[in-house]
PDB file of C-alpha atoms in Angstrom:
ATOM      1  CA  GLY T  86      73.104  32.499  52.328  1.00 59.00           C
ATOM      2  CA  ASP T  87      73.124  34.255  49.409  1.00 62.00           C
ATOM      3  CA  GLN T  88      73.535  32.050  46.306  1.00 89.00           C
ATOM      4  CA  VAL T  89      73.328  34.553  43.455  1.00 95.00           C
ATOM      5  CA  GLU T  90      75.338  37.676  42.992  1.00 96.00           C
ATOM      6  CA  GLN T  91      74.103  39.961  39.803  1.00 97.00           C
ATOM      7  CA  SER T  92      76.068  42.876  38.604  1.00 97.00           C
ATOM      8  CA  PRO T  93      75.746  46.013  38.009  1.00 97.00           C
ATOM      9  CA  SER T  94      72.535  46.577  39.567  1.00 96.00           C
ATOM     10  CA  ALA T  95      72.141  49.865  37.022  1.00 97.00           C
ATOM     11  CA  LEU T  96      73.458  50.526  34.191  1.00 97.00           C
ATOM     12  CA  SER T  97      73.021  53.223  31.888  1.00 97.00           C
ATOM     13  CA  LEU T  98      73.919  52.977  27.952  1.00 97.00           C
ATOM     14  CA  HIS T  99      73.253  55.134  24.902  1.00 97.00           C
ATOM     15  CA  GLU T 100      71.348  53.792  22.036  1.00 97.00           C
ATOM     16  CA  GLY T 101      73.675  51.904  19.762  1.00 97.00           C
ATOM     17  CA  THR T 102      76.149  51.006  22.502  1.00 97.00           C
ATOM     18  CA  GLY T 103      76.361  47.684  24.377  1.00 97.00           C
ATOM     19  CA  SER T 104      77.473  45.940  27.709  1.00 97.00           C
ATOM     20  CA  ALA T 105      76.996  43.071  29.817  1.00 98.00           C
ATOM     21  CA  LEU T 106      74.999  42.086  33.008  1.00 98.00           C
ATOM     22  CA  ARG T 107      76.884  39.196  34.707  1.00 98.00           C
ATOM     23  CA  CYS T 108      75.804  36.505  37.601  1.00 98.00           C
ATOM     24  CA  ASN T 109      78.332  35.201  39.890  1.00 97.00           C
ATOM     25  CA  PHE T 110      76.994  31.904  41.593  1.00 96.00           C
ATOM     26  CA  THR T 111      78.179  31.006  44.862  1.00 94.00           C
ATOM     27  CA  THR T 112      78.024  26.861  44.444  1.00 92.00           C
ATOM     28  CA  THR T 113      77.580  24.766  41.131  1.00 92.00           C
ATOM     29  CA  MET T 114      73.881  25.730  39.631  1.00 92.00           C
ATOM     30  CA  ARG T 115      72.476  23.139  36.735  1.00 89.00           C
ATOM     31  CA  ALA T 116      71.288  25.889  34.640  1.00 91.00           C
ATOM     32  CA  VAL T 117      70.641  29.524  34.323  1.00 95.00           C
ATOM     33  CA  GLN T 118      67.315  31.323  33.153  1.00 96.00           C
ATOM     34  CA  TRP T 119      67.553  35.104  32.241  1.00 97.00           C
ATOM     35  CA  PHE T 120      64.138  37.088  32.461  1.00 97.00           C
ATOM     36  CA  ARG T 121      63.347  40.537  31.521  1.00 96.00           C
ATOM     37  CA  LYS T 122      60.504  42.138  34.156  1.00 92.00           C
ATOM     38  CA  ASN T 123      57.234  43.696  32.008  1.00 85.00           C
ATOM     39  CA  SER T 124      55.497  46.568  32.658  1.00 83.00           C
ATOM     40  CA  ARG T 125      53.616  44.857  35.164  1.00 81.00           C
ATOM     41  CA  GLY T 126      55.672  43.331  37.198  1.00 83.00           C
ATOM     42  CA  SER T 127      55.989  39.816  35.834  1.00 86.00           C
ATOM     43  CA  LEU T 128      58.895  38.061  34.211  1.00 91.00           C
ATOM     44  CA  ILE T 129      59.346  37.508  30.399  1.00 92.00           C
ATOM     45  CA  ASN T 130      61.773  34.471  29.207  1.00 93.00           C
ATOM     46  CA  LEU T 131      64.721  35.764  27.425  1.00 96.00           C
ATOM     47  CA  PHE T 132      67.121  32.568  27.713  1.00 96.00           C
ATOM     48  CA  TYR T 133      67.402  28.684  29.629  1.00 94.00           C
ATOM     49  CA  LEU T 134      70.997  27.356  29.678  1.00 94.00           C
ATOM     50  CA  ALA T 135      72.117  24.350  31.114  1.00 91.00           C
ATOM     51  CA  SER T 136      75.267  25.074  29.494  1.00 93.00           C
ATOM     52  CA  GLY T 137      76.972  27.151  26.402  1.00 96.00           C
ATOM     53  CA  THR T 138      75.622  30.378  25.007  1.00 97.00           C
ATOM     54  CA  LYS T 139      72.786  31.247  23.359  1.00 97.00           C
ATOM     55  CA  GLU T 140      71.671  34.095  21.163  1.00 97.00           C
ATOM     56  CA  ASN T 141      68.585  35.593  20.003  1.00 96.00           C
ATOM     57  CA  GLY T 142      68.771  39.151  18.065  1.00 96.00           C
ATOM     58  CA  ARG T 143      70.444  41.776  19.766  1.00 97.00           C
ATOM     59  CA  LEU T 144      71.059  39.745  23.158  1.00 97.00           C
ATOM     60  CA  LYS T 145      73.295  36.741  23.853  1.00 98.00           C
ATOM     61  CA  SER T 146      73.712  34.519  27.336  1.00 98.00           C
ATOM     62  CA  ALA T 147      76.657  32.072  28.541  1.00 98.00           C
ATOM     63  CA  PHE T 148      76.480  29.791  31.169  1.00 97.00           C
ATOM     64  CA  ASP T 149      79.665  28.400  32.876  1.00 97.00           C
ATOM     65  CA  SER T 150      78.692  26.049  35.557  1.00 93.00           C
ATOM     66  CA  LYS T 151      82.194  25.261  35.998  1.00 95.00           C
ATOM     67  CA  GLU T 152      83.358  28.590  36.833  1.00 95.00           C
ATOM     68  CA  ARG T 153      80.131  29.378  38.600  1.00 96.00           C
ATOM     69  CA  TYR T 154      78.773  32.252  36.433  1.00 97.00           C
ATOM     70  CA  SER T 155      76.494  33.493  33.618  1.00 98.00           C
ATOM     71  CA  THR T 156      76.373  36.570  31.141  1.00 98.00           C
ATOM     72  CA  LEU T 157      73.592  38.475  29.198  1.00 98.00           C
ATOM     73  CA  HIS T 158      75.244  40.591  26.636  1.00 98.00           C
ATOM     74  CA  ILE T 159      73.538  43.047  25.040  1.00 97.00           C
ATOM     75  CA  ARG T 160      74.547  44.949  22.030  1.00 97.00           C
ATOM     76  CA  ASP T 161      73.005  47.945  19.642  1.00 97.00           C
ATOM     77  CA  ALA T 162      70.967  48.708  22.559  1.00 97.00           C
ATOM     78  CA  GLN T 163      67.676  50.621  21.721  1.00 96.00           C
ATOM     79  CA  LEU T 164      64.890  52.369  23.819  1.00 95.00           C
ATOM     80  CA  GLU T 165      62.715  49.513  24.483  1.00 93.00           C
ATOM     81  CA  ASP T 166      65.419  47.576  26.055  1.00 95.00           C
ATOM     82  CA  SER T 167      64.989  49.694  28.909  1.00 95.00           C
ATOM     83  CA  GLY T 168      63.813  47.768  32.023  1.00 95.00           C
ATOM     84  CA  THR T 169      64.822  45.355  34.649  1.00 95.00           C
ATOM     85  CA  TYR T 170      67.015  42.154  34.185  1.00 97.00           C
ATOM     86  CA  PHE T 171      67.150  38.838  36.121  1.00 96.00           C
ATOM     87  CA  CYS T 172      69.117  35.852  36.420  1.00 97.00           C
ATOM     88  CA  ALA T 173      67.807  32.958  38.104  1.00 95.00           C
ATOM     89  CA  ALA T 174      69.769  29.669  38.687  1.00 93.00           C
ATOM     90  CA  ALA T 175      68.292  26.349  39.195  1.00 89.00           C
ATOM     91  CA  THR T 176      70.183  24.799  42.427  1.00 85.00           C
ATOM     92  CA  GLY T 177      69.014  21.220  41.999  1.00 77.00           C
ATOM     93  CA  GLY T 178      66.110  19.743  43.544  1.00 77.00           C
ATOM     94  CA  TYR T 179      63.119  22.143  42.242  1.00 84.00           C
ATOM     95  CA  LYS T 180      64.818  25.371  43.976  1.00 87.00           C
ATOM     96  CA  VAL T 181      65.569  28.132  41.832  1.00 90.00           C
ATOM     97  CA  VAL T 182      67.345  31.028  43.130  1.00 92.00           C
ATOM     98  CA  PHE T 183      67.132  34.860  41.564  1.00 94.00           C
ATOM     99  CA  GLY T 184      69.550  37.575  41.391  1.00 95.00           C
ATOM    100  CA  SER T 185      68.546  40.801  42.717  1.00 94.00           C
ATOM    101  CA  GLY T 186      68.059  42.345  39.171  1.00 95.00           C
ATOM    102  CA  THR T 187      69.829  44.936  36.902  1.00 97.00           C
ATOM    103  CA  ARG T 188      67.860  48.376  35.935  1.00 96.00           C
ATOM    104  CA  LEU T 189      68.936  49.052  32.620  1.00 96.00           C
ATOM    105  CA  LEU T 190      68.323  52.693  31.177  1.00 96.00           C
ATOM    106  CA  VAL T 191      68.862  53.029  27.287  1.00 96.00           C
ATOM    107  CA  SER T 192      68.760  57.064  26.302  1.00 96.00           C
ATOM    108  CA  PRO T 193      69.177  58.731  23.053  1.00 95.00           C
TER     109      PRO T 193
ATOM    110  CA  ALA E1293      49.595  26.592  24.099  1.00 85.00           C
ATOM    111  CA  GLN E1294      49.875  26.942  27.567  1.00 87.00           C
ATOM    112  CA  THR E1295      48.515  29.413  29.573  1.00 90.00           C
ATOM    113  CA  ILE E1296      48.880  30.503  33.570  1.00 94.00           C
ATOM    114  CA  HIS E1297      46.489  32.505  34.829  1.00 95.00           C
ATOM    115  CA  GLN E1298      46.980  34.098  38.223  1.00 96.00           C
ATOM    116  CA  TRP E1299      43.961  36.006  40.219  1.00 96.00           C
ATOM    117  CA  PRO E1300      43.299  38.301  41.534  1.00 96.00           C
ATOM    118  CA  VAL E1301      45.036  40.667  40.186  1.00 95.00           C
ATOM    119  CA  ALA E1302      45.463  42.700  42.929  1.00 96.00           C
ATOM    120  CA  GLU E1303      44.295  42.822  46.751  1.00 95.00           C
ATOM    121  CA  ILE E1304      44.586  45.204  49.886  1.00 97.00           C
ATOM    122  CA  LYS E1305      43.987  43.387  52.912  1.00 97.00           C
ATOM    123  CA  ALA E1306      43.665  44.365  56.719  1.00 97.00           C
ATOM    124  CA  VAL E1307      46.399  42.946  59.347  1.00 97.00           C
ATOM    125  CA  GLY E1308      45.061  39.303  60.959  1.00 97.00           C
ATOM    126  CA  SER E1309      42.636  38.733  57.399  1.00 97.00           C
ATOM    127  CA  PRO E1310      42.498  35.795  55.823  1.00 97.00           C
ATOM    128  CA  LEU E1311      44.004  35.395  52.365  1.00 96.00           C
ATOM    129  CA  SER E1312      43.837  32.963  49.026  1.00 97.00           C
ATOM    130  CA  LEU E1313      45.662  33.885  45.890  1.00 97.00           C
ATOM    131  CA  GLY E1314      45.355  31.427  43.221  1.00 97.00           C
ATOM    132  CA  CYS E1315      47.210  29.929  39.631  1.00 96.00           C
ATOM    133  CA  THR E1316      45.563  27.743  37.070  1.00 96.00           C
ATOM    134  CA  ILE E1317      47.704  26.604  34.456  1.00 95.00           C
ATOM    135  CA  LYS E1318      45.902  25.350  31.218  1.00 94.00           C
ATOM    136  CA  GLY E1319      47.578  23.240  28.207  1.00 92.00           C
ATOM    137  CA  LYS E1320      50.018  21.621  30.399  1.00 88.00           C
ATOM    138  CA  SER E1321      49.861  17.803  31.866  1.00 88.00           C
ATOM    139  CA  SER E1322      51.048  17.378  35.366  1.00 90.00           C
ATOM    140  CA  PRO E1323      53.217  20.912  35.314  1.00 92.00           C
ATOM    141  CA  ASN E1324      55.503  21.584  38.410  1.00 92.00           C
ATOM    142  CA  LEU E1325      54.162  24.394  39.851  1.00 94.00           C
ATOM    143  CA  TYR E1326      55.847  27.355  42.337  1.00 95.00           C
ATOM    144  CA  TRP E1327      55.124  30.219  43.814  1.00 97.00           C
ATOM    145  CA  TYR E1328      57.215  33.405  44.616  1.00 96.00           C
ATOM    146  CA  TRP E1329      57.018  36.924  46.361  1.00 96.00           C
ATOM    147  CA  GLN E1330      59.398  39.753  46.177  1.00 93.00           C
ATOM    148  CA  ALA E1331      58.906  42.315  48.816  1.00 92.00           C
ATOM    149  CA  THR E1332      59.142  45.925  47.546  1.00 86.00           C
ATOM    150  CA  GLY E1333      62.660  46.643  46.857  1.00 84.00           C
ATOM    151  CA  GLY E1334      63.406  43.008  47.524  1.00 88.00           C
ATOM    152  CA  THR E1335      64.755  40.013  45.698  1.00 90.00           C
ATOM    153  CA  LEU E1336      62.409  37.535  44.175  1.00 92.00           C
ATOM    154  CA  GLN E1337      61.998  34.505  46.725  1.00 93.00           C
ATOM    155  CA  GLN E1338      60.892  30.887  46.373  1.00 94.00           C
ATOM    156  CA  LEU E1339      57.747  30.141  48.848  1.00 96.00           C
ATOM    157  CA  PHE E1340      56.779  26.751  47.620  1.00 96.00           C
ATOM    158  CA  TYR E1341      56.963  24.257  44.810  1.00 94.00           C
ATOM    159  CA  SER E1342      54.658  21.364  43.931  1.00 94.00           C
ATOM    160  CA  ILE E1343      55.540  18.292  41.374  1.00 92.00           C
ATOM    161  CA  THR E1344      52.236  16.684  42.019  1.00 93.00           C
ATOM    162  CA  VAL E1345      48.798  17.003  42.862  1.00 95.00           C
ATOM    163  CA  GLY E1346      48.464  17.027  46.887  1.00 94.00           C
ATOM    164  CA  GLN E1347      51.940  17.564  47.463  1.00 95.00           C
ATOM    165  CA  VAL E1348      53.727  20.958  48.075  1.00 96.00           C
ATOM    166  CA  GLU E1349      57.161  21.575  49.615  1.00 95.00           C
ATOM    167  CA  SER E1350      57.858  25.135  51.549  1.00 94.00           C
ATOM    168  CA  VAL E1351      61.402  26.370  50.586  1.00 92.00           C
ATOM    169  CA  VAL E1352      60.788  29.499  53.011  1.00 88.00           C
ATOM    170  CA  GLN E1353      58.677  30.050  55.785  1.00 79.00           C
ATOM    171  CA  LEU E1354      56.927  33.199  55.756  1.00 86.00           C
ATOM    172  CA  ASN E1355      53.783  32.163  57.953  1.00 92.00           C
ATOM    173  CA  LEU E1356      52.208  30.667  54.474  1.00 96.00           C
ATOM    174  CA  SER E1357      50.539  27.328  53.229  1.00 96.00           C
ATOM    175  CA  ALA E1358      50.107  26.302  49.579  1.00 97.00           C
ATOM    176  CA  SER E1359      47.938  23.446  48.345  1.00 97.00           C
ATOM    177  CA  ARG E1360      47.499  21.946  45.044  1.00 97.00           C
ATOM    178  CA  PRO E1361      44.190  20.225  45.099  1.00 96.00           C
ATOM    179  CA  LYS E1362      43.800  19.677  41.335  1.00 95.00           C
ATOM    180  CA  ASP E1363      46.930  18.891  38.789  1.00 95.00           C
ATOM    181  CA  ASP E1364      46.078  22.638  37.182  1.00 94.00           C
ATOM    182  CA  GLN E1365      45.799  24.557  40.265  1.00 97.00           C
ATOM    183  CA  PHE E1366      47.853  25.869  42.855  1.00 98.00           C
ATOM    184  CA  ILE E1367      46.648  28.093  45.828  1.00 98.00           C
ATOM    185  CA  LEU E1368      48.396  30.657  48.477  1.00 97.00           C
ATOM    186  CA  SER E1369      46.861  31.110  51.467  1.00 97.00           C
ATOM    187  CA  THR E1370      47.309  32.333  54.869  1.00 97.00           C
ATOM    188  CA  GLU E1371      44.694  32.681  57.867  1.00 96.00           C
ATOM    189  CA  LYS E1372      45.822  35.558  59.293  1.00 97.00           C
ATOM    190  CA  LEU E1373      48.071  38.285  57.302  1.00 97.00           C
ATOM    191  CA  LEU E1374      50.932  40.134  58.430  1.00 96.00           C
ATOM    192  CA  LEU E1375      52.238  43.456  57.269  1.00 96.00           C
ATOM    193  CA  SER E1376      55.732  41.794  55.789  1.00 94.00           C
ATOM    194  CA  HIS E1377      53.364  39.767  53.606  1.00 96.00           C
ATOM    195  CA  SER E1378      52.869  43.005  51.484  1.00 96.00           C
ATOM    196  CA  GLY E1379      54.610  42.446  48.422  1.00 96.00           C
ATOM    197  CA  PHE E1380      54.077  40.968  44.719  1.00 95.00           C
ATOM    198  CA  TYR E1381      53.076  37.214  44.290  1.00 97.00           C
ATOM    199  CA  LEU E1382      54.028  35.421  41.228  1.00 96.00           C
ATOM    200  CA  CYS E1383      53.216  31.872  40.529  1.00 97.00           C
ATOM    201  CA  ALA E1384      55.421  29.796  37.747  1.00 95.00           C
ATOM    202  CA  TRP E1385      55.209  26.337  36.406  1.00 94.00           C
ATOM    203  CA  SER E1386      57.909  24.447  34.275  1.00 91.00           C
ATOM    204  CA  GLY E1387      57.621  21.213  32.662  1.00 86.00           C
ATOM    205  CA  GLN E1388      58.578  17.647  34.528  1.00 74.00           C
ATOM    206  CA  GLY E1389      61.882  16.639  35.181  1.00 65.00           C
ATOM    207  CA  ALA E1390      64.328  18.313  37.557  1.00 55.00           C
ATOM    208  CA  SER E1391      64.795  21.754  38.511  1.00 47.00           C
ATOM    209  CA  ALA E1392      66.461  22.279  35.475  1.00 47.00           C
ATOM    210  CA  GLU E1393      63.407  23.159  33.333  1.00 73.00           C
ATOM    211  CA  THR E1394      62.336  26.713  32.114  1.00 86.00           C
ATOM    212  CA  LEU E1395      60.396  29.059  34.404  1.00 91.00           C
ATOM    213  CA  TYR E1396      57.088  30.181  32.758  1.00 92.00           C
ATOM    214  CA  PHE E1397      55.746  32.659  35.008  1.00 94.00           C
ATOM    215  CA  GLY E1398      52.145  33.944  35.513  1.00 94.00           C
ATOM    216  CA  SER E1399      50.948  38.097  35.938  1.00 93.00           C
ATOM    217  CA  GLY E1400      51.333  38.243  39.389  1.00 94.00           C
ATOM    218  CA  THR E1401      48.944  39.592  42.502  1.00 96.00           C
ATOM    219  CA  ARG E1402      50.286  42.883  44.232  1.00 95.00           C
ATOM    220  CA  LEU E1403      49.106  42.347  47.857  1.00 97.00           C
ATOM    221  CA  THR E1404      48.972  45.158  50.313  1.00 97.00           C
ATOM    222  CA  VAL E1405      48.451  44.503  53.925  1.00 96.00           C
ATOM    223  CA  LEU E1406      47.712  47.440  55.963  1.00 95.00           C
TER     224      LEU E1406
END
């Protein structure tokens, strides 16, 4: 069954504001990775976490394997942040399960 | 630096025809390799993974097969395409160790089956 529930499916932000994306897991995951889809459809790494939090510029991610969730926070959103974001969780045994994606639109 | 190259960039094929998609990783010895597929509007699904030459494990059955003829090469193929095979195929690699490793993706192949 579905192991990763990603929300929201779509998000609209004004420039300069922020919000959070979330992935809930139905089982304990070993690690989580966040990606952004580029214009060609490939996936660009944003974060990899086995636990705790990581920050990079205006993005911050957290992963709590015990509580079975991960978040991606975007602050001070810019127009170029628009795109589709995915979480992916390592279930163990070389299997990685993806969320269904969040389509982010940042407007002026 | 490691690079991952997928080919072809796009394919338009007839139902029932054969298919071969390729992926090459340079600059990384003994990587774990993965094939993913996304139907239009669907979620990315893991199809296969390989942790060593000659060994491939299937994750989802889609009437496709995969092979790893060399350490740096991963091939996805089928002898008879179905309409349902249309979509976007991504190859990825990660370092050795269990699945808790960062995945790095290629640029993908867009397949249209008519």
